Coordinates of C-alpha atoms and ligand atoms in Angstrom, one line a residue:
X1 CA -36.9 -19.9 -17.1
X2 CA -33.4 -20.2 -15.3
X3 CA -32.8 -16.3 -14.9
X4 CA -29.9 -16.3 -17.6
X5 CA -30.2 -13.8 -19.9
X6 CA -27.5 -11.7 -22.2
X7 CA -28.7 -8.1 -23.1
X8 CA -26.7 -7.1 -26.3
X9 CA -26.4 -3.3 -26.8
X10 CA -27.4 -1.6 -24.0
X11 CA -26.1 1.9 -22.4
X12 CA -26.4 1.4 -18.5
X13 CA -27.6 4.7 -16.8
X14 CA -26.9 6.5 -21.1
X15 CA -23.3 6.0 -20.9
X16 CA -21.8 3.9 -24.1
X17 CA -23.1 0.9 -25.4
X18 CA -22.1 -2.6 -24.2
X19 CA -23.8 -6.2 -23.6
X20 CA -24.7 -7.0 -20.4
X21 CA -24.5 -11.3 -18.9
X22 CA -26.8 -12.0 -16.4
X23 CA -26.4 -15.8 -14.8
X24 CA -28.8 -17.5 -12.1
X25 CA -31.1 -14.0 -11.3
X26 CA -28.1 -11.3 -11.5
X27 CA -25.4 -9.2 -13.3
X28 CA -22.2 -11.4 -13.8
X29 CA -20.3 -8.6 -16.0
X30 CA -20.6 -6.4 -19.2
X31 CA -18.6 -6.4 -22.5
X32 CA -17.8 -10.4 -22.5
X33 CA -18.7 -13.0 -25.7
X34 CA -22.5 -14.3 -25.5
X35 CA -22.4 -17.5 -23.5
X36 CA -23.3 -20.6 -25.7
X37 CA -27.0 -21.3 -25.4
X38 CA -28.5 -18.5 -23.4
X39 CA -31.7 -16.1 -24.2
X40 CA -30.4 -13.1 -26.0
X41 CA -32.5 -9.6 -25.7
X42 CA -31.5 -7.0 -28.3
X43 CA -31.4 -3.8 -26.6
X44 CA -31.2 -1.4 -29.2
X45 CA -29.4 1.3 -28.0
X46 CA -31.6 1.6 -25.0
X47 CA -30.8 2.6 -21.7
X48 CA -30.1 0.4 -19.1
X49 CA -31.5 1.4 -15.1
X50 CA -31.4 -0.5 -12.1
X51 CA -35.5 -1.4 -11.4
X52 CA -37.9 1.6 -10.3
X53 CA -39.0 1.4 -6.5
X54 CA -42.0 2.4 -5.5
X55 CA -41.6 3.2 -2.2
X56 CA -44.6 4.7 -1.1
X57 CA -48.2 3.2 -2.4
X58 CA -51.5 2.0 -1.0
X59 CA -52.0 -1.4 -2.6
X60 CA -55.1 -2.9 -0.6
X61 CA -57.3 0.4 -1.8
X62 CA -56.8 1.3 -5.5
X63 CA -60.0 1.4 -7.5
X64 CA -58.4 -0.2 -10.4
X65 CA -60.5 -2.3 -12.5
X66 CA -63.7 -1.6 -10.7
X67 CA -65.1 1.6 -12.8
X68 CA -64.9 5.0 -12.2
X69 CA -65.3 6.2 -8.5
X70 CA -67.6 9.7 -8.4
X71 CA -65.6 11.0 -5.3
X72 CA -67.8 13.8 -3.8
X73 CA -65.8 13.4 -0.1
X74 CA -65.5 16.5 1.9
X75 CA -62.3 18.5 2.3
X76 CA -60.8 17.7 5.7
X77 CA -58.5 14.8 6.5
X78 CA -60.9 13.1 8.3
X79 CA -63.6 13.5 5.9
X80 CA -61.4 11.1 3.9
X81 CA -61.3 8.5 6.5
X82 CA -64.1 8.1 7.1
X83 CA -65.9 7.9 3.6
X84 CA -63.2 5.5 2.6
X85 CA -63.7 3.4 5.8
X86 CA -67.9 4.0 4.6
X87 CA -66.9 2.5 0.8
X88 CA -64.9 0.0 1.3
X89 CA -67.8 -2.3 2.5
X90 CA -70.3 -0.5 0.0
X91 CA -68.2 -1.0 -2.5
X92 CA -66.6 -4.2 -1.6
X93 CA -62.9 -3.5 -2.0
X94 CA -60.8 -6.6 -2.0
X95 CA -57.6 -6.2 -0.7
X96 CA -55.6 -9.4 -2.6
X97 CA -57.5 -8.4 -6.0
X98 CA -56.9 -4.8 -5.8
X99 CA -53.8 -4.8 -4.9
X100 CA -52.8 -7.5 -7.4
X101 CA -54.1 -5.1 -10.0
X102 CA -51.9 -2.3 -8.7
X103 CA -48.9 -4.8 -8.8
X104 CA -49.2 -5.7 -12.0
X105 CA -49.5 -1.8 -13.2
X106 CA -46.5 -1.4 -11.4
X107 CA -44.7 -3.9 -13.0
X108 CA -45.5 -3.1 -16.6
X109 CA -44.0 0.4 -15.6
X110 CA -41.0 -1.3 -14.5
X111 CA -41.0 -1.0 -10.8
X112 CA -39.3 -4.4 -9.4
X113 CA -40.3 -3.2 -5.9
X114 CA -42.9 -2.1 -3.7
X115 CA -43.6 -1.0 -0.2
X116 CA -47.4 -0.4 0.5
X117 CA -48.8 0.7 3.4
X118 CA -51.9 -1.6 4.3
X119 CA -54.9 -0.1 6.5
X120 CA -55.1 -1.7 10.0
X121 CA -58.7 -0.6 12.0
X122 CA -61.0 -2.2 13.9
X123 CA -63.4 -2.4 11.0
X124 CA -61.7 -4.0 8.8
X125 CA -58.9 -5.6 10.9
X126 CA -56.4 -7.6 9.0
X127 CA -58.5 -8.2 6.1
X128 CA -55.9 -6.0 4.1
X129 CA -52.6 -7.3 5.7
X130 CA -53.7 -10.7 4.7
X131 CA -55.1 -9.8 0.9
X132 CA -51.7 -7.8 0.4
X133 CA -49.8 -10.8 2.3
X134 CA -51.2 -13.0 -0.5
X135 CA -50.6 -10.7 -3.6
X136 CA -47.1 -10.5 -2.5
X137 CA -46.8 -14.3 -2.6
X138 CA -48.4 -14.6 -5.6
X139 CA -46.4 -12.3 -7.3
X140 CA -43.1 -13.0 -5.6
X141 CA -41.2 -13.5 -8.6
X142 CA -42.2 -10.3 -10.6
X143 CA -42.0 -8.2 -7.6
X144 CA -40.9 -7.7 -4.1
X145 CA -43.8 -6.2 -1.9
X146 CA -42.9 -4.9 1.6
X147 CA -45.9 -4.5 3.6
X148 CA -46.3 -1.1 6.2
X149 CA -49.5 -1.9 8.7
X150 CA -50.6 1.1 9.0
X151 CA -53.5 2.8 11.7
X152 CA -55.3 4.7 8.7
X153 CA -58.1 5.6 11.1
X154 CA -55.9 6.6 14.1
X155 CA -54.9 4.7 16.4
X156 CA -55.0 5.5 20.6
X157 CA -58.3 7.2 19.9
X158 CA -59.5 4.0 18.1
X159 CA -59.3 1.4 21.4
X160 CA -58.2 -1.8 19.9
X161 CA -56.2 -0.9 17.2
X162 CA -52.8 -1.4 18.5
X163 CA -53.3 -4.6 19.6
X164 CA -54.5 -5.6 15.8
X165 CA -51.2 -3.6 14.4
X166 CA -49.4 -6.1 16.9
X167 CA -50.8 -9.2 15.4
X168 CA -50.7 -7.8 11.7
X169 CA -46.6 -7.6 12.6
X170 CA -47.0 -11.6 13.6
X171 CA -48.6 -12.1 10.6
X172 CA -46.0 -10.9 8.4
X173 CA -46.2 -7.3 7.8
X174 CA -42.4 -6.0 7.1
X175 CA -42.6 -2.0 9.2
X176 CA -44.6 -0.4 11.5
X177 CA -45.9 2.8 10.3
X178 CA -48.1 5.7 12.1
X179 CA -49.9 9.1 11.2
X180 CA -50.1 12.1 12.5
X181 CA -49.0 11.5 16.0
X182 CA -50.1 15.1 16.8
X183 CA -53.0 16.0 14.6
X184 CA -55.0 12.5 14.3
X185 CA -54.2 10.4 17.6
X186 CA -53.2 13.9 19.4
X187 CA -51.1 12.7 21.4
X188 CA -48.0 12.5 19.8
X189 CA -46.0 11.1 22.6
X190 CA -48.3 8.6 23.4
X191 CA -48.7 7.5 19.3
X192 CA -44.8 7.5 18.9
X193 CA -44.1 5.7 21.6
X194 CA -46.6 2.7 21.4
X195 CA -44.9 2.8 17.5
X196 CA -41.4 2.5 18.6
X197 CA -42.1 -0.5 21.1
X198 CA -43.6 -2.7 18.8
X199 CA -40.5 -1.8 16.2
X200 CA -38.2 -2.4 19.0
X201 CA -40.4 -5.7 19.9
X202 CA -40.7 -7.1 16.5
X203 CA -37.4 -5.8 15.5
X204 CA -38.9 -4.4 12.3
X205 CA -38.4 -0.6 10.6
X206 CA -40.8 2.8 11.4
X207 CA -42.9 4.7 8.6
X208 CA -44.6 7.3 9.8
X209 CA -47.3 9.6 7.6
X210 CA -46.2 12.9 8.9
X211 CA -49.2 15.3 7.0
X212 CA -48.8 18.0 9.4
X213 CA -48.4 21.6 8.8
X214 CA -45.0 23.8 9.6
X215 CA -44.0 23.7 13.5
X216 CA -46.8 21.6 14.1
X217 CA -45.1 18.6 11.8
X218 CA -41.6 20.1 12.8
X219 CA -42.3 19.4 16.7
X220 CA -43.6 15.5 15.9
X221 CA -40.8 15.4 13.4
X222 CA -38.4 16.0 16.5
X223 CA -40.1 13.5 18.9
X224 CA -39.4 10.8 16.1
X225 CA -35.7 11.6 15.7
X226 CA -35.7 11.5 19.7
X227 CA -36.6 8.2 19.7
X228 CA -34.9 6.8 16.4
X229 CA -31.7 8.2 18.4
X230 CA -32.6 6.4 21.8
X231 CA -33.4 3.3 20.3
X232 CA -30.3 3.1 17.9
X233 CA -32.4 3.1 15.0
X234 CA -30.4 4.9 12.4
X235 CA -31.2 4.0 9.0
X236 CA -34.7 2.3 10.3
X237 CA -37.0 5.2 10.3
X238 CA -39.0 6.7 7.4
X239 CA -41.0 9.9 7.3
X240 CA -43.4 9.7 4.5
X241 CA -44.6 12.9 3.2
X242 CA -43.1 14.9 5.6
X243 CA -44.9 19.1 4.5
X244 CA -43.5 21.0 7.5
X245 CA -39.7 20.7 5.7
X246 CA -41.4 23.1 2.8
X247 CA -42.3 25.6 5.9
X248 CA -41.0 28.9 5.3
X249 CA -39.2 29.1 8.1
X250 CA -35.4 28.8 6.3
X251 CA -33.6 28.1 9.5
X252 CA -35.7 25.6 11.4
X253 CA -35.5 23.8 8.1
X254 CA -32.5 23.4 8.3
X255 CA -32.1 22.4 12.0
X256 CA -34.0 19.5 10.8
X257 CA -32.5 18.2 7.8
X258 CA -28.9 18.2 9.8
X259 CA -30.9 16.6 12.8
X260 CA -32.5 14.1 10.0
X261 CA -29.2 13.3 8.3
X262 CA -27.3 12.6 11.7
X263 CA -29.7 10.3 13.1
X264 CA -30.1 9.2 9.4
X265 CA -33.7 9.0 9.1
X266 CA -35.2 9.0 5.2
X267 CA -37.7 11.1 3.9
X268 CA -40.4 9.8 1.4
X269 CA -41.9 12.6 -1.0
X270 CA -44.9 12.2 -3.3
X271 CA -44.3 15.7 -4.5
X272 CA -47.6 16.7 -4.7
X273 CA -48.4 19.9 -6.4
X274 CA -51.1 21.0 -3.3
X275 CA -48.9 21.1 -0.6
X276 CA -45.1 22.1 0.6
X277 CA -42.7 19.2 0.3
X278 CA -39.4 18.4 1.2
X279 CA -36.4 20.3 -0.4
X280 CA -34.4 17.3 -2.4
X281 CA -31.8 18.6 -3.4
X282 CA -30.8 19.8 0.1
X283 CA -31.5 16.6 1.8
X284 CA -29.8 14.5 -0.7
X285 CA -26.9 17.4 -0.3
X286 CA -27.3 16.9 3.9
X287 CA -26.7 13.1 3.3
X288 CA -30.4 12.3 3.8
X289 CA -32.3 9.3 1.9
X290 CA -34.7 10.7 -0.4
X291 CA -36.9 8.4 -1.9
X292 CA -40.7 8.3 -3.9
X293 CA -43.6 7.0 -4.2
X294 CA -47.1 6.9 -6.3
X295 CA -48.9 7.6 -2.5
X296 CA -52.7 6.4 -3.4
X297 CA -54.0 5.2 -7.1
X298 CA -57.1 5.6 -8.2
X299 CA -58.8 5.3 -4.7
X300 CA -61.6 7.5 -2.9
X301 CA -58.7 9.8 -1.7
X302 CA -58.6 11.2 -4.8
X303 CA -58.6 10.6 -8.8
X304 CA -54.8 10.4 -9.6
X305 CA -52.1 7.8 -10.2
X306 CA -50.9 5.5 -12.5
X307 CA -48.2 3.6 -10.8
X308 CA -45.4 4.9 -13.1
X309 CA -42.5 5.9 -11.3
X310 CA -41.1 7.5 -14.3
X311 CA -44.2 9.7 -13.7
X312 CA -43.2 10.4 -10.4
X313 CA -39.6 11.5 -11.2
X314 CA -41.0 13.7 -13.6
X315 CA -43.0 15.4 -10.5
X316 CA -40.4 15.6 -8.2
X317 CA -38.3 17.0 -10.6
X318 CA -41.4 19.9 -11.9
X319 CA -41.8 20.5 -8.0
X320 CA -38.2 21.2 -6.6
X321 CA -37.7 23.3 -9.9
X322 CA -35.0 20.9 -11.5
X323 CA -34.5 21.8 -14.8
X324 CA -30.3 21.1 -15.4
X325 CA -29.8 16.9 -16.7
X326 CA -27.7 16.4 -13.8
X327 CA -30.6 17.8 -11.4
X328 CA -33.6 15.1 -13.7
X329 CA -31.1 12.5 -12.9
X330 CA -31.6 12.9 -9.7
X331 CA -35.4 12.7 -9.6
X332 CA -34.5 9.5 -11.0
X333 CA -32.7 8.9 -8.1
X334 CA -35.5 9.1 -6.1
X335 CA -37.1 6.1 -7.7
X336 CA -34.7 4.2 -7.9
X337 CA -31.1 4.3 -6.1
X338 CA -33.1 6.1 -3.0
X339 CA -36.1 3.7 -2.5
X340 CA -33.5 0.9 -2.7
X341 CA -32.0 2.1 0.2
X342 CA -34.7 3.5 2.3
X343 CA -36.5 -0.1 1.8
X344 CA -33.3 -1.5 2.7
X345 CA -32.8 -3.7 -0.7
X346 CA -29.7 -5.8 -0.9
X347 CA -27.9 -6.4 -4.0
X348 CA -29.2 -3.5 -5.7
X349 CA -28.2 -1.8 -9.1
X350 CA -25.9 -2.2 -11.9
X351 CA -22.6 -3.0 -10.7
X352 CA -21.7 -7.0 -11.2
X353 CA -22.6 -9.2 -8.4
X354 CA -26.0 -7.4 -8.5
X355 CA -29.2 -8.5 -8.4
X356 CA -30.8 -8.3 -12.2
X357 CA -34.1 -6.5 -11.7
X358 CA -33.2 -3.5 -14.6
X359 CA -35.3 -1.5 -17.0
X360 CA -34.7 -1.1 -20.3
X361 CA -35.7 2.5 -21.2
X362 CA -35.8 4.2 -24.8
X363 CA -34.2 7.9 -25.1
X364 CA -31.0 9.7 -26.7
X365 CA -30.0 10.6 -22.7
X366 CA -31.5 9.6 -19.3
X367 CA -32.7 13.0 -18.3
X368 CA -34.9 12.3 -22.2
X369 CA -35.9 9.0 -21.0
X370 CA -37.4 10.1 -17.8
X371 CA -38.8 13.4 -19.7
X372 CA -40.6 11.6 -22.5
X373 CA -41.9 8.2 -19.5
X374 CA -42.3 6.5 -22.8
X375 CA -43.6 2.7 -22.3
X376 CA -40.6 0.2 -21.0
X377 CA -39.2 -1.8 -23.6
X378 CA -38.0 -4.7 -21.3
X379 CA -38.4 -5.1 -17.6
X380 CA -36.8 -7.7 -15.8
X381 CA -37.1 -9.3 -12.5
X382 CA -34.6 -11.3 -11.1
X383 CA -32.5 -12.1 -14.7
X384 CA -36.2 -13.2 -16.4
X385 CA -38.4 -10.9 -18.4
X386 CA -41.1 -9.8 -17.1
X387 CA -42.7 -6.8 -19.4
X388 CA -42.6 -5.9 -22.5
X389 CA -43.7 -2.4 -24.5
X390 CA -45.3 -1.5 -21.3
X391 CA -47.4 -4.5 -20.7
X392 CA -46.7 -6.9 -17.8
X393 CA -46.3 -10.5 -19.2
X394 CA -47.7 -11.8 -16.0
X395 CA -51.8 -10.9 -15.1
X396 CA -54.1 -11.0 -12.4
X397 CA -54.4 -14.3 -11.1
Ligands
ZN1 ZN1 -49.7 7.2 2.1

């Protein structure tokens, strides 16, 4: 498997059809002769899109593959904590086979990469870091998996924990992340600033679950531009979730998203249909990064997920009301071109020179083919096939 491939008649992002030569793991150019000797793919007619990017997931906690979870967990934030910290030791949740389940899902929906946030707490440690750590090894050549340690349980009010989100950063996790600097750890300066030390420390991005409500969220929101400002972290910082920009408040709204797009900090939407989100259009109109992500699969947060990305364009498009081609195509966007960037992926897309993780996707236009999320014909990673029909080639180890 040498990562050559040529792709006869495909139509990259719906325009016309053309053949595609991919050499040593990535595009070389479209329209030439078949080079002598070289795996050919018929595509069909299909479209052709840079790999999905899932930007925003929970590897080390999904369910998959171990039967069906009753979830009876109570209805506050904390509630969830708590019983998930409870059933991960009931139930014995591995981190490196879970999450290897997840990744493989992934794949066979075409996503070529992943950032996951992985639990860090002082009951299970770095137990997940190092389970997701080896998946991503594993797996390095179907997918690219950028690990987020992540204080799930809080972190100043749990004593201990930042010195375990230090070590899972020597370890190998990729970005710091937080959560609710205000409404978990409540302190917010205290959370943010511990967060932005180790980034500046370790010399590694910020991802921050911002769940808070309106002014609340709006106010912590402002402390982490503060600091991504101070510390010259433009393009470095994340917001994941992010409610309080679907605050009623018109104005303050948009306060932030110029404050956002100046010190160019990206947002990360799961559009969920429970709570405000983020306004995409209007960010993406501001100059802000706008990506998605699957949040949690199948775990004892809740019953939902499937890993599909083409799934999660779908929502972000139902939720922000897009209805117009142009507006599904930039869904799409979000789950592609925009996780590329917020994860910082080089050598992304379709252009030549390229790296050659692409999805081959059946449908008359793209706004169809994200519409109808019918199964991938082809996935492939780095100029080499990995899915077909919507089945990974590759499974759990
Ligand atoms: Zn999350």
């Amino acid at each position: 498997m040498s990562g050559d491939l040529y792709i006869t008649r495909v139509r990259p992002m719906g325009e016309a059809a053309t053949n595609l030569t991919v050499r040593d793991g990535r595009i070389v150019a479209y329209g030439e002769a078949a080079p002598p000797g070289v795996e050919v793919i018929d595509g069909g007619d299909a479209i052709l899109i840079p790999g999905l990017v899932e930007a925003h997931t929970h590897l080390d906690k999904t369910l998959l593959g171990m039967g069906w979870y009753r979830n009876e967990v109570g209805p506050r934030l904390i509630d969830k904590i708590e019983n998930e910290r409870a059933e991960k030791k009931r139930l014995g949740i591995d981190p490196a086979r879970q999450s290897a389940r997840q990744a493989i899902l992934s794949v066979s929906h075409g996503s070529t990469a992943i950032r996951s946030h992985v639990d860090v707490d002082t009951e299970v440690g770095l137990s997940g870091i190092e389970g997701v750590l080896r998946t991503r090894e594993t797996y390095r050549d179907i997918v690219d998996i950028e690990i987020v340690a992540f204080p799930q349980s809080g972190m100043l009010i749990r004593p201990g924990t930042v010195e375990l989100m230090e070590q899972a950063l020597r370890l190998g996790a990729h970005v710091i992340g937080g959560l609710d600097p205000s409404a978990i750890d409540r302190d917010p300066k205290g959370h943010l600033d511990v967060i932005f030390r180790l980034a500046e420390r370790f010399g590694v991005p910020v991802d921050v679950h911002l769940h808070e409500p309106a002014e609340l969220g709006a106010f912590s929101m402002e402390l982490i531009i503060e600091r991504t400002r101070a510390l010259g972290m433009q393009g470095q910082v994340t917001i994941s979730h992010a409610f309080c920009l679907g605050m009623a408040d018109q104005d303050y709204v948009a306060n932030l998203i110029d404050a956002l797009a100046e010190a160019k900090v990206h947002i990360l939407t799961t559009a969920p249909a429970s709570r405000p989100v983020p306004p995409v259009k209007r960010l993406v109109e501001a100059g802000v990064v706008v990506a998605a992500g699957s949040d949690g699969v199948r775990d004892t947060w809740g019953p939902y997920g499937n890993a599909d990305m083409l799934e999660r364009a779908v929502l972000v498009g139902m939720r922000n009301n897009f209805r117009r081609d142009d507006e599904v195509a930039l869904a799409l966007d979000t789950c592609t071109t925009g996780g590329a960037r917020l994860m910082g992926l080089e050598d992304y897309g379709l252009a030549p020179g390229c790296k050659a993780d692409l999805v081959l996707l059946d449908g008359e236009t793209l706004a169809e083919a994200v519409v109808s999320r019918a199964p991938r014909r082809v996935v492939i990673k780095g100029g080499r096939v990995v899915a077909r029909n919507g089945r990974s080639l590759v499974e759990v180890a």
